[in-house]
PDB file of C-alpha atoms in Angstrom:
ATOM      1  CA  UNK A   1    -126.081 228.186-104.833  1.00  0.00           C
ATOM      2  CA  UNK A   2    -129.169 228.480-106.759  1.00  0.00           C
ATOM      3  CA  UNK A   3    -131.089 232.126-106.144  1.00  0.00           C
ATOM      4  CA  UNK A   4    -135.243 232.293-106.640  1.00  0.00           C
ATOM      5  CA  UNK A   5    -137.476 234.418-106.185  1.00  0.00           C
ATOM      6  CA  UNK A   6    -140.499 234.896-105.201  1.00  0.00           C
ATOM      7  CA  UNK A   7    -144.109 236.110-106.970  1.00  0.00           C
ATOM      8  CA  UNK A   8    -146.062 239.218-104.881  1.00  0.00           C
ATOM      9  CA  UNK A   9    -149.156 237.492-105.136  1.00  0.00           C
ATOM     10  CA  UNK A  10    -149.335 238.169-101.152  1.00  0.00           C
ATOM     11  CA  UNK A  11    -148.981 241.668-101.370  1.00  0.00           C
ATOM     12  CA  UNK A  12    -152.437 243.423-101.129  1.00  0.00           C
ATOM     13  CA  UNK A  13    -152.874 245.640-104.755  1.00  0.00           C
ATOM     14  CA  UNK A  14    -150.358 243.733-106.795  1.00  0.00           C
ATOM     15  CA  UNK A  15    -152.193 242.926-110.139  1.00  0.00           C
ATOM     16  CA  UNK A  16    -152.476 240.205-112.080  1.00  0.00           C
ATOM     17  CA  UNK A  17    -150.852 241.011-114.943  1.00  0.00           C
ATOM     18  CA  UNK A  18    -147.717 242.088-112.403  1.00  0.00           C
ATOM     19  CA  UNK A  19    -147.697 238.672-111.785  1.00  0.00           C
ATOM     20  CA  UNK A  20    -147.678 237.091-115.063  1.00  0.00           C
ATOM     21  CA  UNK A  21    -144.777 239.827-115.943  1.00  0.00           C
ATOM     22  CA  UNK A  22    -142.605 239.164-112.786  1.00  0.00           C
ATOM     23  CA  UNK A  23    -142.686 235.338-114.043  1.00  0.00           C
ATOM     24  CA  UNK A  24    -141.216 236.394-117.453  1.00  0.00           C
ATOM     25  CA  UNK A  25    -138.748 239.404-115.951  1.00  0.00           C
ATOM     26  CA  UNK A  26    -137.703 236.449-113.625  1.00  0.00           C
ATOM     27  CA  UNK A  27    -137.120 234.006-116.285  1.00  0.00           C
ATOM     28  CA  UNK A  28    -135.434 236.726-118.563  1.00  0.00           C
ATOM     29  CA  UNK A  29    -132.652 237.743-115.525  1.00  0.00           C
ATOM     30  CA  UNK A  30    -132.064 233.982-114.620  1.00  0.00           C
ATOM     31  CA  UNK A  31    -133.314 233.429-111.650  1.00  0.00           C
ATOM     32  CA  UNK A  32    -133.711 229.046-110.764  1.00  0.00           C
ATOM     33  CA  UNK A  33    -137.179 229.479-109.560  1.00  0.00           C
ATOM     34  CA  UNK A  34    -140.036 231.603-108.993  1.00  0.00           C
ATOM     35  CA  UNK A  35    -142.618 231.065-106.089  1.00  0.00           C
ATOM     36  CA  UNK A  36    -145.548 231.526-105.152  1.00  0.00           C
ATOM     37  CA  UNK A  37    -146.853 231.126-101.207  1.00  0.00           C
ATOM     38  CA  UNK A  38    -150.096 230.987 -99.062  1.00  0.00           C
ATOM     39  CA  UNK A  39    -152.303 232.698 -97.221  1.00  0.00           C
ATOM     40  CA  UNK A  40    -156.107 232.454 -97.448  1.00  0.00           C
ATOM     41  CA  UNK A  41    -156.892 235.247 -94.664  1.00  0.00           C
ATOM     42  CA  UNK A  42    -154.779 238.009 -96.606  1.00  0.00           C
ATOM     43  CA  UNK A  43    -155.613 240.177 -99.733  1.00  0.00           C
ATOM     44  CA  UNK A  44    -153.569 238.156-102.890  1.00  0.00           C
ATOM     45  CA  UNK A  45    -153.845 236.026-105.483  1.00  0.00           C
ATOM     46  CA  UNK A  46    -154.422 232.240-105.092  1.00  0.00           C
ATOM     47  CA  UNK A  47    -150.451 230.367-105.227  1.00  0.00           C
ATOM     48  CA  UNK A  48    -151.677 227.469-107.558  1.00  0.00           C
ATOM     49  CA  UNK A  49    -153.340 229.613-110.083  1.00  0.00           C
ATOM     50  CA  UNK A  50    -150.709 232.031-110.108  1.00  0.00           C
ATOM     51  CA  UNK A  51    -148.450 229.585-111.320  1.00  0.00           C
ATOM     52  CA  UNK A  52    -150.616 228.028-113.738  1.00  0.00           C
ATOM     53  CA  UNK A  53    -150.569 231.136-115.676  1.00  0.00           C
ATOM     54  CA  UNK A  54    -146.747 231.491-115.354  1.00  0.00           C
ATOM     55  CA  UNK A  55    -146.511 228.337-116.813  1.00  0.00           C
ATOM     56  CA  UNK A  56    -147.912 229.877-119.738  1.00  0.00           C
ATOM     57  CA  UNK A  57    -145.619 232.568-120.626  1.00  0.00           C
ATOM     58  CA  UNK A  58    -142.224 231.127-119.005  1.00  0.00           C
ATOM     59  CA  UNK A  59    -140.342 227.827-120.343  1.00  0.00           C
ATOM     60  CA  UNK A  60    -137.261 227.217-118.428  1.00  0.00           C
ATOM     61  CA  UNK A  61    -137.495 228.901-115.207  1.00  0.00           C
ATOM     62  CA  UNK A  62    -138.801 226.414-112.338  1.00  0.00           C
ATOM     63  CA  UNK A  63    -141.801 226.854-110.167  1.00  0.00           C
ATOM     64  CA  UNK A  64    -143.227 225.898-106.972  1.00  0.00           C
ATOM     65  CA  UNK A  65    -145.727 226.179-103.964  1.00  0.00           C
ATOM     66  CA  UNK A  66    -143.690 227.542-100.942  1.00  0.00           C
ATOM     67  CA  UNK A  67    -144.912 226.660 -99.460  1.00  0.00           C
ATOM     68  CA  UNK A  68    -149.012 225.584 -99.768  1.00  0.00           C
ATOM     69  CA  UNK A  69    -151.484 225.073 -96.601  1.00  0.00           C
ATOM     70  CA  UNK A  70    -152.377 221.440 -97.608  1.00  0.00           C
ATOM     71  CA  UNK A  71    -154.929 220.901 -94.814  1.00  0.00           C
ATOM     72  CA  UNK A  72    -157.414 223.580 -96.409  1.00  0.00           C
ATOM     73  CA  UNK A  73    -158.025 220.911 -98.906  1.00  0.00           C
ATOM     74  CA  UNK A  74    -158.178 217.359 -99.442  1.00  0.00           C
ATOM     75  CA  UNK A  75    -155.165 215.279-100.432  1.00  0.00           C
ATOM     76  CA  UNK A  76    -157.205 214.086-103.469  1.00  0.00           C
ATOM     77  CA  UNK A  77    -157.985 217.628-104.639  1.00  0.00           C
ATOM     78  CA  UNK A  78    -154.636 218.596-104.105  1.00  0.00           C
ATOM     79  CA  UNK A  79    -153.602 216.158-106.390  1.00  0.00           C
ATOM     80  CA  UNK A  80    -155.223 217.010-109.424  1.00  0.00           C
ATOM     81  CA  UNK A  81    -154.317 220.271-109.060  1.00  0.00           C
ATOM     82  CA  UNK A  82    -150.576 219.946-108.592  1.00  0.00           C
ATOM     83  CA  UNK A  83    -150.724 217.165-111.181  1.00  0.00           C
ATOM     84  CA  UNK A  84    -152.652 219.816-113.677  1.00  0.00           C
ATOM     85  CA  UNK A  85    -150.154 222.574-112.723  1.00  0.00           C
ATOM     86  CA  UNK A  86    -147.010 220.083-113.521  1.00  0.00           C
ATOM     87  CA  UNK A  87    -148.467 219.019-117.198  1.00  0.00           C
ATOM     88  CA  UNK A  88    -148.975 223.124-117.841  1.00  0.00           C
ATOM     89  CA  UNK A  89    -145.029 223.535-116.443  1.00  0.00           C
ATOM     90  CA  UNK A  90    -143.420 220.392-118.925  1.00  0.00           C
ATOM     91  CA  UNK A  91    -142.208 219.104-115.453  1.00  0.00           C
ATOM     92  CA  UNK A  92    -140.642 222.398-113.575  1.00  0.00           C
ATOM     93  CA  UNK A  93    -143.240 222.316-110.944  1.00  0.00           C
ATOM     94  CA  UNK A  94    -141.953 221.589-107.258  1.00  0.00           C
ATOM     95  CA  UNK A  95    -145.210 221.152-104.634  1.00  0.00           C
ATOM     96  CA  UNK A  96    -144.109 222.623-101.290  1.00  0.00           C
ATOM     97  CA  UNK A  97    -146.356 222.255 -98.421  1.00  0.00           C
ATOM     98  CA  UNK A  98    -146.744 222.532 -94.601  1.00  0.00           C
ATOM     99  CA  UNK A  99    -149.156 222.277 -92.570  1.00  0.00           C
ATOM    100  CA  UNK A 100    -150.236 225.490 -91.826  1.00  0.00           C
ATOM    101  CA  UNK A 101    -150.356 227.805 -88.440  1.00  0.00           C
ATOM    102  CA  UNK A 102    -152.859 230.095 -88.781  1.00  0.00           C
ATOM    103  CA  UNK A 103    -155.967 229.596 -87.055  1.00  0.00           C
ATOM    104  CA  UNK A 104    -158.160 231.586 -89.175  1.00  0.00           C
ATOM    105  CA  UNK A 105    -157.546 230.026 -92.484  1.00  0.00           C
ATOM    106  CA  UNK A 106    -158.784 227.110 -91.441  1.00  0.00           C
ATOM    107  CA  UNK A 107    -161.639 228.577 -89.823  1.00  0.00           C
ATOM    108  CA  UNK A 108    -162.404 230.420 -93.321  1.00  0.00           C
ATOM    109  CA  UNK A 109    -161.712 226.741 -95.416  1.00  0.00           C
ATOM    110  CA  UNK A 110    -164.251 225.194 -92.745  1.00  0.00           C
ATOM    111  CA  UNK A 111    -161.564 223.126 -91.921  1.00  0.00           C
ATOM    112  CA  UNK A 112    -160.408 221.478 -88.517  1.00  0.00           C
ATOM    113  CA  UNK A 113    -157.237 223.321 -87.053  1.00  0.00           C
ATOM    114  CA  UNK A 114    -156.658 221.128 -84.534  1.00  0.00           C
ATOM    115  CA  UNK A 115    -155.683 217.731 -85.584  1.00  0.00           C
ATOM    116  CA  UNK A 116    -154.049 219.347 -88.821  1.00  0.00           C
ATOM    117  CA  UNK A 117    -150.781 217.576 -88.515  1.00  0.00           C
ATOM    118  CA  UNK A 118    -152.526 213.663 -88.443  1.00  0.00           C
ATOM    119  CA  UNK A 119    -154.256 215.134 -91.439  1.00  0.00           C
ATOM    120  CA  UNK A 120    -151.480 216.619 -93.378  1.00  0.00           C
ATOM    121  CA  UNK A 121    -149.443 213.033 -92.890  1.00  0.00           C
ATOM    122  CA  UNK A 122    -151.998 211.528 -94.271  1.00  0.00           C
ATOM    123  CA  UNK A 123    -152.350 213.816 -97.158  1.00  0.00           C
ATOM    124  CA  UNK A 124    -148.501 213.739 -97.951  1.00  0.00           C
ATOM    125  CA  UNK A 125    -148.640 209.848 -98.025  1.00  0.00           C
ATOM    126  CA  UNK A 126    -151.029 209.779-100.272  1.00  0.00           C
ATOM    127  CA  UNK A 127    -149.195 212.320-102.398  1.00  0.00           C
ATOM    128  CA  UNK A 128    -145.955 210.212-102.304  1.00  0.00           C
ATOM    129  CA  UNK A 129    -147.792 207.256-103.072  1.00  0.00           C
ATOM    130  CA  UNK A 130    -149.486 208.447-106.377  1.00  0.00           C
ATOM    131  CA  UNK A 131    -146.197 210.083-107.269  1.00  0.00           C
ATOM    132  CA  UNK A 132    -145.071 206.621-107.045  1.00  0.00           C
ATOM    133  CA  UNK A 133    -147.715 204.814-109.630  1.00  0.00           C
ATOM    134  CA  UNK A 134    -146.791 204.367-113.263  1.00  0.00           C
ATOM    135  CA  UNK A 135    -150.374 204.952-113.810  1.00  0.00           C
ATOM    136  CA  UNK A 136    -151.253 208.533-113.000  1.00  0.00           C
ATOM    137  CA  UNK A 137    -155.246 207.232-112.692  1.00  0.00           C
ATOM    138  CA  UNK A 138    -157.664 210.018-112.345  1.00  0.00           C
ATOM    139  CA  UNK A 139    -154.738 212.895-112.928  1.00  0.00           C
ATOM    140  CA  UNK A 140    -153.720 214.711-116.049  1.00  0.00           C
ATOM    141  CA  UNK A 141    -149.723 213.474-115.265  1.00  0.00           C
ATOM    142  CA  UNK A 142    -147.861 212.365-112.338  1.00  0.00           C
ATOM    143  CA  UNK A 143    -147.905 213.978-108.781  1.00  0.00           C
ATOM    144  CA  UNK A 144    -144.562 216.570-108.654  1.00  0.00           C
ATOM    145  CA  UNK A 145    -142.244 216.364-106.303  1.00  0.00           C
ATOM    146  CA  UNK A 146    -142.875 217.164-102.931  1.00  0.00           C
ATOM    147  CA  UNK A 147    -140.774 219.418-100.579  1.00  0.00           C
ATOM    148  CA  UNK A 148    -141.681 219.884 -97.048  1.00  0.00           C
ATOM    149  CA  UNK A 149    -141.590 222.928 -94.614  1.00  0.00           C
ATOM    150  CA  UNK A 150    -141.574 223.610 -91.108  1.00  0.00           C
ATOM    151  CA  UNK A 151    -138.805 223.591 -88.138  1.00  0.00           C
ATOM    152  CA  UNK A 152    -140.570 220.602 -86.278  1.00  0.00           C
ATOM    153  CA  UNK A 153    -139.064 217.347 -85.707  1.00  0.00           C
ATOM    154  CA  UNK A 154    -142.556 216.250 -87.680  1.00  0.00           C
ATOM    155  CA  UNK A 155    -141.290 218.197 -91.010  1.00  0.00           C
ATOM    156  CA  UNK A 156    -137.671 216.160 -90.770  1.00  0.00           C
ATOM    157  CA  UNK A 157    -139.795 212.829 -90.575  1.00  0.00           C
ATOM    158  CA  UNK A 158    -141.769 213.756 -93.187  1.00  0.00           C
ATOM    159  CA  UNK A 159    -138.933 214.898 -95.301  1.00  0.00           C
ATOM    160  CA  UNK A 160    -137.002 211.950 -94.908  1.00  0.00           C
ATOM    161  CA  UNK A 161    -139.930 209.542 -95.567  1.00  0.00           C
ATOM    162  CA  UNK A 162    -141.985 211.231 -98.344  1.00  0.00           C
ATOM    163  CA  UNK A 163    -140.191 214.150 -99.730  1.00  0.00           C
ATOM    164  CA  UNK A 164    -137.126 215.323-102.877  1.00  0.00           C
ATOM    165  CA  UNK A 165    -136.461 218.189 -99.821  1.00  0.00           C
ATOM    166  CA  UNK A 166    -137.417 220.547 -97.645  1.00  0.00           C
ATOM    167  CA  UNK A 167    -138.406 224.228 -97.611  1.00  0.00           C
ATOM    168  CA  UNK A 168    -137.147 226.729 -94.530  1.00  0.00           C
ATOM    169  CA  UNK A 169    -139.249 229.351 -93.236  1.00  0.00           C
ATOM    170  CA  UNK A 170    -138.101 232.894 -94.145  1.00  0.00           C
ATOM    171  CA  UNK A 171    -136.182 233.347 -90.460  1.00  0.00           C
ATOM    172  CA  UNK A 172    -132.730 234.656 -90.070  1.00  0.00           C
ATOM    173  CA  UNK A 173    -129.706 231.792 -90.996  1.00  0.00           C
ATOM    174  CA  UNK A 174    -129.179 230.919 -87.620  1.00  0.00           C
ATOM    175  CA  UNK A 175    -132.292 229.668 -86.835  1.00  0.00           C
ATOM    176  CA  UNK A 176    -132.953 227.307 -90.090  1.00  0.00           C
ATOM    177  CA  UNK A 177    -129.059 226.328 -90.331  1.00  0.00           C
ATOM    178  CA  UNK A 178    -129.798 223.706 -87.544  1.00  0.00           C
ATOM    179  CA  UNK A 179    -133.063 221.783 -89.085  1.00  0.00           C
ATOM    180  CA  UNK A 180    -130.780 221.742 -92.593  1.00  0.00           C
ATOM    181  CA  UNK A 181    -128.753 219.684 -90.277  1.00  0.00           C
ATOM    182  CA  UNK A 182    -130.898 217.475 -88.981  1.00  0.00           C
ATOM    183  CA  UNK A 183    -132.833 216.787 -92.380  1.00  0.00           C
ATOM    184  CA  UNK A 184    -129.193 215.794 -94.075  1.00  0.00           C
ATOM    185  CA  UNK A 185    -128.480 213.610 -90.730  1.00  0.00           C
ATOM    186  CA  UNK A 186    -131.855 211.452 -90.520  1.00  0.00           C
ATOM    187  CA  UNK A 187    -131.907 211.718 -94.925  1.00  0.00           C
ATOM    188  CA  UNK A 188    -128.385 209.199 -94.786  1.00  0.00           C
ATOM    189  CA  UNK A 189    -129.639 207.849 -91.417  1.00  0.00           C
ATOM    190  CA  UNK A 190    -132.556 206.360 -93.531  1.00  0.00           C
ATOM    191  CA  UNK A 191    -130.354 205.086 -96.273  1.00  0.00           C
ATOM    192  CA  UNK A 192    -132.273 207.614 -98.804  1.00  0.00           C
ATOM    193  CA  UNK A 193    -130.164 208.172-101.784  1.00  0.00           C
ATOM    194  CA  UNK A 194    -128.406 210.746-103.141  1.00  0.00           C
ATOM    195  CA  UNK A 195    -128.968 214.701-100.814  1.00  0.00           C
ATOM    196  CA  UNK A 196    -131.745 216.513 -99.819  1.00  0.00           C
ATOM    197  CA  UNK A 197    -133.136 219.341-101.668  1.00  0.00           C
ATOM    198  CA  UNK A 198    -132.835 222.338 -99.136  1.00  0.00           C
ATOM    199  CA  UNK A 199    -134.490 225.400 -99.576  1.00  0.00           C
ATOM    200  CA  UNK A 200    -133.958 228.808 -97.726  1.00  0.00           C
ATOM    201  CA  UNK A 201    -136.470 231.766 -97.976  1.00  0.00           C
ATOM    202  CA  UNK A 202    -135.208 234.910 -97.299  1.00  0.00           C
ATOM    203  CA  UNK A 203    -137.753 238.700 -97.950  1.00  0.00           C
ATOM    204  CA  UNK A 204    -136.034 241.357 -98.933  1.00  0.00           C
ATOM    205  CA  UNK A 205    -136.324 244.854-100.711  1.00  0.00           C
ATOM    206  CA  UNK A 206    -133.928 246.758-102.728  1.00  0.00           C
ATOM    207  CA  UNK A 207    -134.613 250.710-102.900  1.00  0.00           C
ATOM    208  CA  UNK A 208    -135.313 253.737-100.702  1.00  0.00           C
ATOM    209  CA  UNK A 209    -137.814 254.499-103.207  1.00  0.00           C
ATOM    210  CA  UNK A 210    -139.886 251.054-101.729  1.00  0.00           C
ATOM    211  CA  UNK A 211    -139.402 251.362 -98.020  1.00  0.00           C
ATOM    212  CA  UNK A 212    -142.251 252.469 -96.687  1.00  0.00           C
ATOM    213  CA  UNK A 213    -144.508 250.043 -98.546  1.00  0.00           C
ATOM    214  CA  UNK A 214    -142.443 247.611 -98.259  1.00  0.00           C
ATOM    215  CA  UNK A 215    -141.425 248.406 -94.422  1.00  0.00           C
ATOM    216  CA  UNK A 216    -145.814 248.233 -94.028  1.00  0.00           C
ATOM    217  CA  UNK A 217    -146.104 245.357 -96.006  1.00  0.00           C
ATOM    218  CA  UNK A 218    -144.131 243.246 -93.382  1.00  0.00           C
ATOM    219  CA  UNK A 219    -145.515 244.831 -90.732  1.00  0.00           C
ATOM    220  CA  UNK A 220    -148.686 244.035 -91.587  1.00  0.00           C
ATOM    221  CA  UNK A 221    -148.309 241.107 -92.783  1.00  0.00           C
ATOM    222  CA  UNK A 222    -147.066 239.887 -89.054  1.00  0.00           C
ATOM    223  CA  UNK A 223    -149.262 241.654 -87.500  1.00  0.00           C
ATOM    224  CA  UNK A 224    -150.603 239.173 -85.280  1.00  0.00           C
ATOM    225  CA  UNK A 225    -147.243 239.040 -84.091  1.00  0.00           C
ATOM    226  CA  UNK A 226    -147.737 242.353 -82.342  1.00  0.00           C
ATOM    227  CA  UNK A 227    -144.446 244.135 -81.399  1.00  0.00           C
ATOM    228  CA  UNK A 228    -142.522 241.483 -82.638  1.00  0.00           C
ATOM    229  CA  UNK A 229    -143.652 242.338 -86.590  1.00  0.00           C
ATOM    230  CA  UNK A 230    -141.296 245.350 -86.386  1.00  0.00           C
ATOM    231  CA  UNK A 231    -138.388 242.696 -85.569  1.00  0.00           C
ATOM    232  CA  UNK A 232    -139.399 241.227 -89.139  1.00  0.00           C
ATOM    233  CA  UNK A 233    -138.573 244.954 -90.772  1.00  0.00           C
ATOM    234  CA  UNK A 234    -135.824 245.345 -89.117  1.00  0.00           C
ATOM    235  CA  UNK A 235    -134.440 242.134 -90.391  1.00  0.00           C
ATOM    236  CA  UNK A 236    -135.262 241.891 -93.834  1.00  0.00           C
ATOM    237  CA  UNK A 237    -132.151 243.103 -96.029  1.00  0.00           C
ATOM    238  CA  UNK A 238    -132.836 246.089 -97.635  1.00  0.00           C
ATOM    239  CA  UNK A 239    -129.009 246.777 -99.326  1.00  0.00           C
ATOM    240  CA  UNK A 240    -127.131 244.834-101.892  1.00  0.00           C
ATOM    241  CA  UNK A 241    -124.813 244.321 -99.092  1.00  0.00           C
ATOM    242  CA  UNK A 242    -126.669 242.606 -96.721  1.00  0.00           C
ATOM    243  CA  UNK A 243    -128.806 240.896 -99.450  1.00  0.00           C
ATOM    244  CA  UNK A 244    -125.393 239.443-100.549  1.00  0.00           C
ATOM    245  CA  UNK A 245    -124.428 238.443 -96.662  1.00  0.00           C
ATOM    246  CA  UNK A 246    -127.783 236.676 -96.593  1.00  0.00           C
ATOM    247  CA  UNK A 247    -127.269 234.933 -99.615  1.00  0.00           C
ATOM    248  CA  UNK A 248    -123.866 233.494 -98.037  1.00  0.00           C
ATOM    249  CA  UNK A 249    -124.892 232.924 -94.627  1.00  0.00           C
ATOM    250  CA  UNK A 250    -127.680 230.491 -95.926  1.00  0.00           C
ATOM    251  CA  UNK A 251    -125.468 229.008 -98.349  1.00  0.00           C
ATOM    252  CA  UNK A 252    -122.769 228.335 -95.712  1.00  0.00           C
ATOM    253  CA  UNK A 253    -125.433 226.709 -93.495  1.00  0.00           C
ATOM    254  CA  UNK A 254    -125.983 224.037 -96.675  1.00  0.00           C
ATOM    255  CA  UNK A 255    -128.703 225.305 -98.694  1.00  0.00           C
ATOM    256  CA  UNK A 256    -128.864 224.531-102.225  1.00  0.00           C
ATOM    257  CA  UNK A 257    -131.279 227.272-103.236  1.00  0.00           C
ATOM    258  CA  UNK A 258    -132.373 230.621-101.935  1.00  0.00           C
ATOM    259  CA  UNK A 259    -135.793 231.888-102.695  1.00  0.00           C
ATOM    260  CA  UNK A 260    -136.084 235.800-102.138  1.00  0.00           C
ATOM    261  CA  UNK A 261    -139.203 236.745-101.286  1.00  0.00           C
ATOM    262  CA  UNK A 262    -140.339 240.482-102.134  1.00  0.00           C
ATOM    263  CA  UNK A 263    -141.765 242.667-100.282  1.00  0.00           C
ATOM    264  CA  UNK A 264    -142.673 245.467-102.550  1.00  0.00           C
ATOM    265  CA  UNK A 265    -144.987 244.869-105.598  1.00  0.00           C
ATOM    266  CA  UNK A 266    -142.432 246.626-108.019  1.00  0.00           C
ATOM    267  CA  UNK A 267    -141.333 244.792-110.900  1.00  0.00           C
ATOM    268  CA  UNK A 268    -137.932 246.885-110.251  1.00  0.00           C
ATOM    269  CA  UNK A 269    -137.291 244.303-107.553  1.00  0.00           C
ATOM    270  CA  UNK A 270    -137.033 241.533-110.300  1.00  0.00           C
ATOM    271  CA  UNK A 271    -134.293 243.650-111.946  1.00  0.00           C
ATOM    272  CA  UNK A 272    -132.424 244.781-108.541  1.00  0.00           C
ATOM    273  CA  UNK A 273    -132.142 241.831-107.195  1.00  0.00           C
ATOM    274  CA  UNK A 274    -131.040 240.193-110.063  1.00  0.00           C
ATOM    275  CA  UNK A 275    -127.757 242.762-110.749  1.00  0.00           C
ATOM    276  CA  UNK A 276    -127.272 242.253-106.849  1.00  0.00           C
ATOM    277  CA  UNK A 277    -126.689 237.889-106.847  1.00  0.00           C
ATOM    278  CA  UNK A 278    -126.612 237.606-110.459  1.00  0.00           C
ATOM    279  CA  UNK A 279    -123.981 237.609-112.822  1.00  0.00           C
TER     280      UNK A 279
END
């Protein structure tokens, strides 16, 4: 089992420079992956730009979207970004995208919310495809792999057909373990070789000295869920004992790789989290 983690560039007030410093802390303590997510309507730093300057002062650690709204853009857009991003990273970039669920990003992007899933098939068939030519044409290097998120029998399909894998949402084991299932099903239904690359995302925070900010980060950050936001605190492992029990509960449901996503902007988390899962 492979453990990530995530960047705060979602958390309203975390600098930039945090961000730069989480990716070398991360690297440093040995973490697989660091990641960076999206949300346009939110205070925070933009994913794609966050990892463009990790790329800068990290050389081994991988990095990836996870996951990136790809209907706020255009597939061809998209494209030379990732593509730029993956020539700054020597190849550890991993381009995870959904389709998105919030209405008012798309009303910010001037974008269409509606028929967003038509468009986002679209726009990961084109990515597969220029993945696929030998000749990178208008791009600075070759498309990087694509992993796809989302619980929908549309996110299996589009595993199977375009992606390396696919990304969970950050919802307890239970609820992810049986999409794992059907990705790995319909991946050797297809005759695709070799496994799926499965991704879980868990938040967490380590410290009584970060609950309450991290405790109002989540609920704020599902706010729109109304009552149901406090659910979300009062299931994001907070102890290194139910930080490890997530960790195993997602790996026992099949996942290759854990991403932990933090909830506090507190470089500490880097290091707690790291003496919790690794050695």
């Amino acid at each position: 089992m492979k453990i990530g983690i995530a960047f705060p560039n979602t958390i309203p007030g975390a600098s930039g420079r945090l961000q730069t410093e989480w990716a070398v802390r991360a690297e440093q303590r040995g973490f697989s992956t660091a990641a960076a997510t999206q949300r346009l309507c939110y205070p925070g730093h933009e994913p794609l730009s966050v990892l463009a300057a990790a790329a800068a002062v990290t050389s081994r650690i991988g990095l990836a979207t996870n996951i990136l709204v790809a209907p706020l853009t255009t597939a061809a857009v998209l494209a030379k970004e990732a593509a730029t991003v993956a020539s700054l990273a020597g190849g550890r970039f991993l381009l995870g995208l959904g389709p998105g669920v919030r209405a008012d990003d798309f009303e910010a992007a001037e974008r269409e919310f509606g028929p967003r899933g038509a468009v986002f098939d679209g726009q990961v068939a084109e990515l597969a495809r220029l993945r696929e030519r030998h000749d990178p044409g208008n791009l600075p290097g070759p498309v990087p792999p694509l992993l796809i998120g989302g619980l929908s029998a549309a996110a299996v399909r589009r595993t199977v057909r375009w992606a390396a894998g696919w990304t969970a949402p950050g919802l307890e084991p239970e609820r992810v373990a049986p999409t794992a299932g059907k990705v790995r099903a319909a991946w050797a239904e297809a005759g695709r070789e070799g496994e799926p690359r499965l991704i879980a995302l868990s938040r967490f925070w380590l410290g009584e000295d970060v609950a309450e900010e991290a405790g109002g980060f989540v609920r704020k950050y599902f706010g729109v869920l109304g009552d149901e936001a406090d659910d979300f605190v009062r299931k994001t492992p907070r102890t290194p004992e139910q930080v490890r029990a997530r960790m195993k509960e997602l790996a026992e449901a099949g996942f290759d790789e854990v991403v932990f996503h933090p909830t506090a902007a507190r470089l500490s988390q880097v290091d707690r989290l790291a003496d919790v899962l690794l050695p």
